[in-house]
C-alpha cells in the first residue's frame, strides 16, 4: 500500500491499495486502519482484491479518518482492547453504503447521511455492506474529550445521534462541514469546529451535559448549517431567507438574527458569494468560451445591468475588464 505523508500538514496521512498486488491489498488495508483507528481485526468477505483508500487528518487532539472500501467486517476483540494504550469513541458519518454497529447487545444501523457513535473500550462489530464501494468519515474522539462534556455518572451506549429531534440535523451538518473543510482549513479552525461537533454530540447523549457549552454550540452549529444551506442553493435566482430557514428548520427571523450577529445581512451574504463565484469563473481558463452573461445567469443573477453595477462596486472594474485582467 502506498503511503503518502503531506508536507503541509504534519498530522495528515493517506494510504491507497491501488499500487499493491490484489492478493496483498487487504493485508495492507488492515495495517492502515490499525494505524489510524487503533488495534482492530478486519475480516474480508472474500479473498479477491480489496481496493481501498484511508486518509487521516488531525483535528487538534482528535482526527478524522476518511475511508473508502468494499463491504467487509471489522471487529474489536478483547485482545485488540488489551493491546491499545489509549481509548476513544468513534463518531461515524456514513457517506455511501450501509453499516451496522453491534456493541453491548445493541445494533445501530447507519445509512448515508446518518451519524452513529460507539466506544473503543468495548467489544464491537462493524458490518459494512450494500454497494461495491462504501465510504465513511470516522471521527476519532479521545475518550476524555467527550467524557469531559458529559455528567460524571453518564453510562455510554452506542447510539445514532443523527436521530436526535433537537440537534440531530445540526450534528449531521457540522460533521459534513468538517469532513469537507478539514483538508483545506487551518489546524486551529478544524479543532474549533471539532469542539462544536463534540458539544452537540454530548447534548444529544445527555440533556444534563455541560450547560455552559450548550448555547454557543447550538448557535455556531446552526450558523454552519445555515451557510451550507445557502451555498447549496446559491445559484437559484429566487433564493430567499424563508427558503434557507426552511432548509435548516429555523424561523426566517432567526436567519436574519444569525446574519446580523455575523455583521452582515442575508441579501449581502448571497450577493457577495454570487459575485465571488462569477469572478472565479471569469478568471478560469476553462470558462473562456462562455459568455459573461451566461455565467452571471448561472450564479442566480436575473438582471445583467444590476449584475454589472454590483460587480463593479465589488471589484472596482467591469466584468469584461476583470476577465482580461
CSV table of C-alpha atoms in Angstrom, one decimal:
chain,number,residue,atom,x,y,z
A,1,UNK,CA,0.0,0.0,0.0
A,2,UNK,CA,1.4,3.4,-1.0
A,3,UNK,CA,1.7,5.7,2.0
A,4,UNK,CA,1.9,9.5,1.4
A,5,UNK,CA,2.9,12.0,4.0
A,6,UNK,CA,1.8,15.5,3.1
A,7,UNK,CA,4.4,18.1,3.9
A,8,UNK,CA,2.0,21.0,4.6
A,9,UNK,CA,0.1,19.1,7.3
A,10,UNK,CA,2.2,17.1,9.7
A,11,UNK,CA,-0.8,15.2,11.1
A,12,UNK,CA,-2.2,14.2,7.7
A,13,UNK,CA,-1.5,10.8,6.1
A,14,UNK,CA,-3.0,8.8,3.3
A,15,UNK,CA,-2.9,5.2,2.2
A,16,UNK,CA,-4.1,3.7,-1.1
A,17,UNK,CA,-4.1,0.0,-2.1
A,18,UNK,CA,-4.2,0.7,-5.9
A,19,UNK,CA,-0.5,0.1,-6.4
A,20,UNK,CA,-0.4,-3.1,-4.4
A,21,UNK,CA,-0.9,-6.6,-5.8
A,22,UNK,CA,-4.5,-7.7,-5.4
A,23,UNK,CA,-3.7,-10.6,-3.2
A,24,UNK,CA,-1.9,-8.3,-0.7
A,25,UNK,CA,-4.4,-5.4,-0.7
A,26,UNK,CA,-6.4,-6.5,2.3
A,27,UNK,CA,-3.4,-7.0,4.4
A,28,UNK,CA,-2.1,-3.5,3.7
A,29,UNK,CA,-5.6,-2.1,4.4
A,30,UNK,CA,-5.6,-3.9,7.7
A,31,UNK,CA,-2.3,-2.3,8.6
A,32,UNK,CA,-3.5,1.2,7.6
A,33,UNK,CA,-6.7,1.1,9.7
A,34,UNK,CA,-4.8,-0.2,12.7
A,35,UNK,CA,-2.5,2.8,12.5
A,36,UNK,CA,-5.4,5.4,12.2
A,37,UNK,CA,-8.1,3.7,14.3
A,38,UNK,CA,-6.0,1.8,16.9
A,39,UNK,CA,-5.9,-2.0,17.0
A,40,UNK,CA,-8.8,-3.7,15.0
A,41,UNK,CA,-9.4,-7.0,13.4
A,42,UNK,CA,-11.0,-6.6,9.9
A,43,UNK,CA,-12.2,-9.7,8.0
A,44,UNK,CA,-12.8,-9.7,4.2
A,45,UNK,CA,-16.0,-11.1,2.7
A,46,UNK,CA,-13.9,-12.9,0.1
A,47,UNK,CA,-10.3,-13.5,-0.9
A,48,UNK,CA,-10.2,-11.3,-4.0
A,49,UNK,CA,-8.8,-7.8,-4.5
A,50,UNK,CA,-9.6,-5.1,-2.0
A,51,UNK,CA,-9.5,-1.6,-3.5
A,52,UNK,CA,-9.4,0.9,-0.5
A,53,UNK,CA,-8.2,4.3,0.5
A,54,UNK,CA,-7.6,5.6,4.0
A,55,UNK,CA,-6.9,9.3,4.8
A,56,UNK,CA,-6.2,10.7,8.3
A,57,UNK,CA,-6.4,14.4,9.1
A,58,UNK,CA,-5.6,15.8,12.5
A,59,UNK,CA,-8.3,17.8,14.4
A,60,UNK,CA,-6.5,19.1,17.5
A,61,UNK,CA,-6.1,16.1,19.8
A,62,UNK,CA,-8.6,14.1,17.6
A,63,UNK,CA,-8.7,13.2,14.0
A,64,UNK,CA,-11.0,12.4,11.0
A,65,UNK,CA,-10.4,9.2,9.1
A,66,UNK,CA,-11.9,9.2,5.7
A,67,UNK,CA,-12.2,5.7,4.3
A,68,UNK,CA,-13.4,4.1,1.1
A,69,UNK,CA,-13.6,0.3,0.8
A,70,UNK,CA,-15.7,-2.7,-0.4
A,71,UNK,CA,-18.0,-4.4,2.0
A,72,UNK,CA,-16.4,-6.3,4.9
A,73,UNK,CA,-16.5,-7.0,8.7
A,74,UNK,CA,-14.4,-5.1,11.3
A,75,UNK,CA,-14.1,-6.5,14.8
A,76,UNK,CA,-12.7,-5.0,18.0
A,77,UNK,CA,-11.7,-8.0,20.1
A,78,UNK,CA,-10.6,-8.4,23.8
A,79,UNK,CA,-7.0,-8.8,22.6
A,80,UNK,CA,-7.3,-5.6,20.5
A,81,UNK,CA,-8.5,-3.7,23.5
A,82,UNK,CA,-5.8,-5.1,25.7
A,83,UNK,CA,-3.1,-4.1,23.1
A,84,UNK,CA,-4.2,-0.5,22.9
A,85,UNK,CA,-2.6,2.1,25.2
A,86,UNK,CA,-5.4,4.7,24.8
A,87,UNK,CA,-9.2,4.8,24.3
A,88,UNK,CA,-11.5,6.7,22.1
A,89,UNK,CA,-15.0,7.0,20.8
A,90,UNK,CA,-15.7,6.5,17.1
A,91,UNK,CA,-18.2,9.0,15.6
A,92,UNK,CA,-19.1,7.8,12.1
A,93,UNK,CA,-20.7,9.8,9.4
A,94,UNK,CA,-21.9,7.4,6.7
A,95,UNK,CA,-21.3,8.7,3.2
A,96,UNK,CA,-22.0,5.7,1.0
A,97,UNK,CA,-23.4,2.2,1.6
A,98,UNK,CA,-24.7,0.8,4.8
A,99,UNK,CA,-23.2,-0.2,8.1
A,100,UNK,CA,-24.4,-2.0,11.2
A,101,UNK,CA,-22.7,-1.2,14.6
A,102,UNK,CA,-23.1,-4.0,17.1
A,103,UNK,CA,-22.0,-3.3,20.7
A,104,UNK,CA,-23.2,-4.5,24.1
A,105,UNK,CA,-26.1,-6.5,22.5
A,106,UNK,CA,-27.3,-3.3,20.8
A,107,UNK,CA,-27.5,-2.8,17.0
A,108,UNK,CA,-27.3,0.7,15.4
A,109,UNK,CA,-27.8,0.8,11.6
A,110,UNK,CA,-26.3,3.7,9.6
A,111,UNK,CA,-27.4,4.8,6.1
A,112,UNK,CA,-25.8,7.6,4.1
A,113,UNK,CA,-26.2,10.9,5.9
A,114,UNK,CA,-26.6,9.3,9.4
A,115,UNK,CA,-24.2,9.6,12.3
A,116,UNK,CA,-23.5,7.0,14.9
A,117,UNK,CA,-21.2,6.7,17.9
A,118,UNK,CA,-19.6,3.8,19.7
A,119,UNK,CA,-16.8,3.0,22.3
A,120,UNK,CA,-13.4,1.6,21.6
A,121,UNK,CA,-13.1,0.2,25.1
A,122,UNK,CA,-15.8,-2.4,24.5
A,123,UNK,CA,-16.1,-5.2,22.0
A,124,UNK,CA,-17.8,-4.3,18.8
A,125,UNK,CA,-18.5,-5.4,15.2
A,126,UNK,CA,-19.0,-3.2,12.2
A,127,UNK,CA,-20.7,-4.9,9.3
A,128,UNK,CA,-20.2,-2.7,6.2
A,129,UNK,CA,-22.5,-3.7,3.3
A,130,UNK,CA,-24.6,-2.5,0.4
A,131,UNK,CA,-22.6,-1.5,-2.7
A,132,UNK,CA,-19.2,-2.2,-4.2
A,133,UNK,CA,-17.7,1.0,-2.8
A,134,UNK,CA,-18.5,2.2,0.7
A,135,UNK,CA,-17.4,5.4,2.3
A,136,UNK,CA,-17.3,6.7,5.9
A,137,UNK,CA,-15.9,9.8,7.6
A,138,UNK,CA,-15.0,8.4,11.1
A,139,UNK,CA,-14.1,10.9,13.7
A,140,UNK,CA,-11.5,9.6,16.2
A,141,UNK,CA,-12.6,11.2,19.5
A,142,UNK,CA,-10.2,10.9,22.5
A,143,UNK,CA,-12.3,9.4,25.3
A,144,UNK,CA,-11.7,12.1,27.8
A,145,UNK,CA,-12.5,14.8,25.3
A,146,UNK,CA,-16.1,13.6,25.2
A,147,UNK,CA,-16.4,12.5,28.8
A,148,UNK,CA,-15.5,16.0,29.9
A,149,UNK,CA,-18.6,17.1,28.2
A,150,UNK,CA,-20.8,14.5,29.9
A,151,UNK,CA,-22.1,14.1,33.5
A,152,UNK,CA,-19.7,12.1,35.7
A,153,UNK,CA,-22.2,9.3,36.2
A,154,UNK,CA,-23.2,9.1,32.5
A,155,UNK,CA,-23.3,5.5,31.1
A,156,UNK,CA,-22.5,5.4,27.4
A,157,UNK,CA,-24.3,3.2,24.9
A,158,UNK,CA,-23.8,3.1,21.1
A,159,UNK,CA,-26.3,5.4,19.5
A,160,UNK,CA,-27.4,7.0,16.2
A,161,UNK,CA,-27.1,10.7,17.3
A,162,UNK,CA,-28.4,12.0,14.0
A,163,UNK,CA,-31.9,10.9,15.1
A,164,UNK,CA,-32.0,13.5,17.9
A,165,UNK,CA,-35.0,15.7,17.3
A,166,UNK,CA,-33.3,18.8,18.7
A,167,UNK,CA,-29.7,18.7,17.5
A,168,UNK,CA,-29.5,15.7,15.1
A,169,UNK,CA,-29.7,17.8,11.9
A,170,UNK,CA,-27.0,20.1,13.4
A,171,UNK,CA,-24.7,17.2,14.1
A,172,UNK,CA,-25.1,16.0,10.5
A,173,UNK,CA,-24.5,19.4,9.1
A,174,UNK,CA,-21.4,20.1,11.3
A,175,UNK,CA,-20.0,16.6,10.5
A,176,UNK,CA,-20.4,17.2,6.8
A,177,UNK,CA,-18.9,20.7,7.1
A,178,UNK,CA,-15.9,19.4,8.9
A,179,UNK,CA,-15.4,16.5,6.6
A,180,UNK,CA,-15.5,18.8,3.6
A,181,UNK,CA,-13.4,21.6,5.1
A,182,UNK,CA,-10.7,19.7,7.0
A,183,UNK,CA,-8.2,19.1,4.1
A,184,UNK,CA,-8.2,22.9,3.3
A,185,UNK,CA,-8.7,24.6,6.7
A,186,UNK,CA,-6.2,25.6,9.4
A,187,UNK,CA,-5.5,23.2,12.3
A,188,UNK,CA,-6.9,25.9,14.7
A,189,UNK,CA,-10.2,26.2,12.8
A,190,UNK,CA,-10.5,22.4,12.4
A,191,UNK,CA,-10.0,21.9,16.2
A,192,UNK,CA,-12.6,24.6,16.9
A,193,UNK,CA,-15.2,23.1,14.7
A,194,UNK,CA,-14.4,19.7,16.1
A,195,UNK,CA,-15.2,21.0,19.5
A,196,UNK,CA,-18.5,22.3,18.3
A,197,UNK,CA,-19.4,18.9,16.9
A,198,UNK,CA,-18.5,17.2,20.2
A,199,UNK,CA,-20.6,19.7,22.2
A,200,UNK,CA,-23.6,18.8,20.0
A,201,UNK,CA,-23.0,15.1,20.4
A,202,UNK,CA,-22.7,15.5,24.2
A,203,UNK,CA,-26.0,17.4,24.2
A,204,UNK,CA,-27.6,14.6,22.2
A,205,UNK,CA,-26.3,11.9,24.5
A,206,UNK,CA,-27.3,13.6,27.7
A,207,UNK,CA,-29.6,16.7,28.2
A,208,UNK,CA,-27.8,17.2,31.5
A,209,UNK,CA,-24.4,17.8,29.9
A,210,UNK,CA,-22.3,20.9,30.3
A,211,UNK,CA,-24.8,23.7,30.2
A,212,UNK,CA,-22.2,26.3,29.6
A,213,UNK,CA,-21.3,24.9,26.2
A,214,UNK,CA,-24.9,24.4,25.0
A,215,UNK,CA,-26.0,27.9,23.9
A,216,UNK,CA,-22.8,28.7,21.9
A,217,UNK,CA,-22.6,25.3,20.4
A,218,UNK,CA,-26.2,25.4,19.1
A,219,UNK,CA,-25.7,28.9,17.7
A,220,UNK,CA,-22.5,28.1,16.0
A,221,UNK,CA,-23.7,24.8,14.6
A,222,UNK,CA,-27.0,26.4,13.4
A,223,UNK,CA,-24.9,29.1,11.7
A,224,UNK,CA,-22.8,26.5,10.0
A,225,UNK,CA,-25.9,24.6,8.8
A,226,UNK,CA,-27.5,27.8,7.5
A,227,UNK,CA,-24.4,28.8,5.5
A,228,UNK,CA,-24.3,25.3,4.0
A,229,UNK,CA,-27.9,25.5,3.0
A,230,UNK,CA,-27.3,28.9,1.4
A,231,UNK,CA,-24.3,27.7,-0.6
A,232,UNK,CA,-26.2,24.6,-1.8
A,233,UNK,CA,-28.8,26.9,-3.3
A,234,UNK,CA,-26.7,29.9,-4.2
A,235,UNK,CA,-27.3,29.6,-7.9
A,236,UNK,CA,-31.1,29.7,-7.6
A,237,UNK,CA,-32.4,33.1,-8.7
A,238,UNK,CA,-35.3,33.0,-6.3
A,239,UNK,CA,-33.3,32.1,-3.1
A,240,UNK,CA,-34.9,33.7,-0.1
A,241,UNK,CA,-34.3,33.9,3.6
A,242,UNK,CA,-37.5,32.0,4.1
A,243,UNK,CA,-36.3,29.1,1.9
A,244,UNK,CA,-33.0,29.0,3.7
A,245,UNK,CA,-34.8,28.9,7.1
A,246,UNK,CA,-36.9,26.0,6.0
A,247,UNK,CA,-33.8,24.0,4.9
A,248,UNK,CA,-32.4,24.1,8.5
A,249,UNK,CA,-35.8,24.1,10.4
A,250,UNK,CA,-35.5,27.5,11.9
A,251,UNK,CA,-37.6,30.7,11.6
A,252,UNK,CA,-36.9,33.4,9.0
A,253,UNK,CA,-36.5,35.9,11.8
A,254,UNK,CA,-33.7,33.7,13.3
A,255,UNK,CA,-32.0,33.6,9.9
A,256,UNK,CA,-31.8,37.4,9.9
A,257,UNK,CA,-30.6,37.4,13.5
A,258,UNK,CA,-27.7,35.0,12.7
A,259,UNK,CA,-26.6,37.1,9.8
A,260,UNK,CA,-26.8,40.2,11.9
A,261,UNK,CA,-24.7,38.5,14.5
A,262,UNK,CA,-22.1,37.9,11.8
A,263,UNK,CA,-22.1,41.6,10.8
A,264,UNK,CA,-23.9,41.2,7.5
A,265,UNK,CA,-27.4,40.6,6.1
A,266,UNK,CA,-28.8,37.6,4.2
A,267,UNK,CA,-29.1,39.6,1.0
A,268,UNK,CA,-25.5,41.0,1.3
A,269,UNK,CA,-24.1,37.5,2.0
A,270,UNK,CA,-25.8,36.0,-1.0
A,271,UNK,CA,-24.8,38.8,-3.3
A,272,UNK,CA,-21.1,38.7,-2.1
A,273,UNK,CA,-20.8,35.0,-2.7
A,274,UNK,CA,-22.5,35.1,-6.0
A,275,UNK,CA,-20.2,37.8,-7.2
A,276,UNK,CA,-17.2,35.9,-6.0
A,277,UNK,CA,-18.4,32.8,-7.8
A,278,UNK,CA,-18.7,34.8,-11.1
A,279,UNK,CA,-15.3,36.3,-10.5
A,280,UNK,CA,-13.7,32.9,-10.1
A,281,UNK,CA,-15.2,31.6,-13.3
A,282,UNK,CA,-14.3,34.7,-15.3
A,283,UNK,CA,-10.7,34.0,-14.5
A,284,UNK,CA,-11.0,30.3,-15.1
A,285,UNK,CA,-9.3,29.4,-18.5
A,286,UNK,CA,-11.8,26.6,-18.9
A,287,UNK,CA,-14.7,29.2,-18.9
A,288,UNK,CA,-13.2,31.5,-21.6
A,289,UNK,CA,-15.6,30.2,-24.2
A,290,UNK,CA,-18.7,31.1,-22.1
A,291,UNK,CA,-20.3,34.5,-22.3
A,292,UNK,CA,-20.2,36.7,-19.3
A,293,UNK,CA,-24.0,37.0,-19.2
A,294,UNK,CA,-24.3,33.2,-19.3
A,295,UNK,CA,-22.0,32.8,-16.3
A,296,UNK,CA,-23.9,35.5,-14.4
A,297,UNK,CA,-27.3,33.8,-15.1
A,298,UNK,CA,-25.8,30.5,-13.8
A,299,UNK,CA,-25.0,32.3,-10.5
A,300,UNK,CA,-28.5,33.4,-9.9
A,301,UNK,CA,-28.4,36.9,-11.5
A,302,UNK,CA,-31.6,37.7,-13.4
A,303,UNK,CA,-30.8,41.3,-14.4
A,304,UNK,CA,-27.5,41.8,-16.2
A,305,UNK,CA,-27.4,45.6,-15.7
A,306,UNK,CA,-27.8,45.1,-12.0
A,307,UNK,CA,-25.2,42.4,-12.0
A,308,UNK,CA,-22.7,44.7,-13.9
A,309,UNK,CA,-23.2,47.6,-11.4
A,310,UNK,CA,-22.8,45.3,-8.4
A,311,UNK,CA,-19.7,43.6,-9.8
A,312,UNK,CA,-18.0,47.0,-10.5
A,313,UNK,CA,-18.9,48.1,-6.9
A,314,UNK,CA,-17.4,44.9,-5.5
A,315,UNK,CA,-14.2,44.6,-7.6
A,316,UNK,CA,-13.6,48.1,-9.0
A,317,UNK,CA,-13.8,47.2,-12.6
A,318,UNK,CA,-16.3,45.8,-15.2
A,319,UNK,CA,-16.7,42.0,-15.6
A,320,UNK,CA,-15.1,42.3,-19.0
A,321,UNK,CA,-12.0,44.1,-17.6
A,322,UNK,CA,-11.8,41.6,-14.8
A,323,UNK,CA,-11.7,38.7,-17.3
A,324,UNK,CA,-9.0,40.4,-19.3
A,325,UNK,CA,-7.0,41.2,-16.1
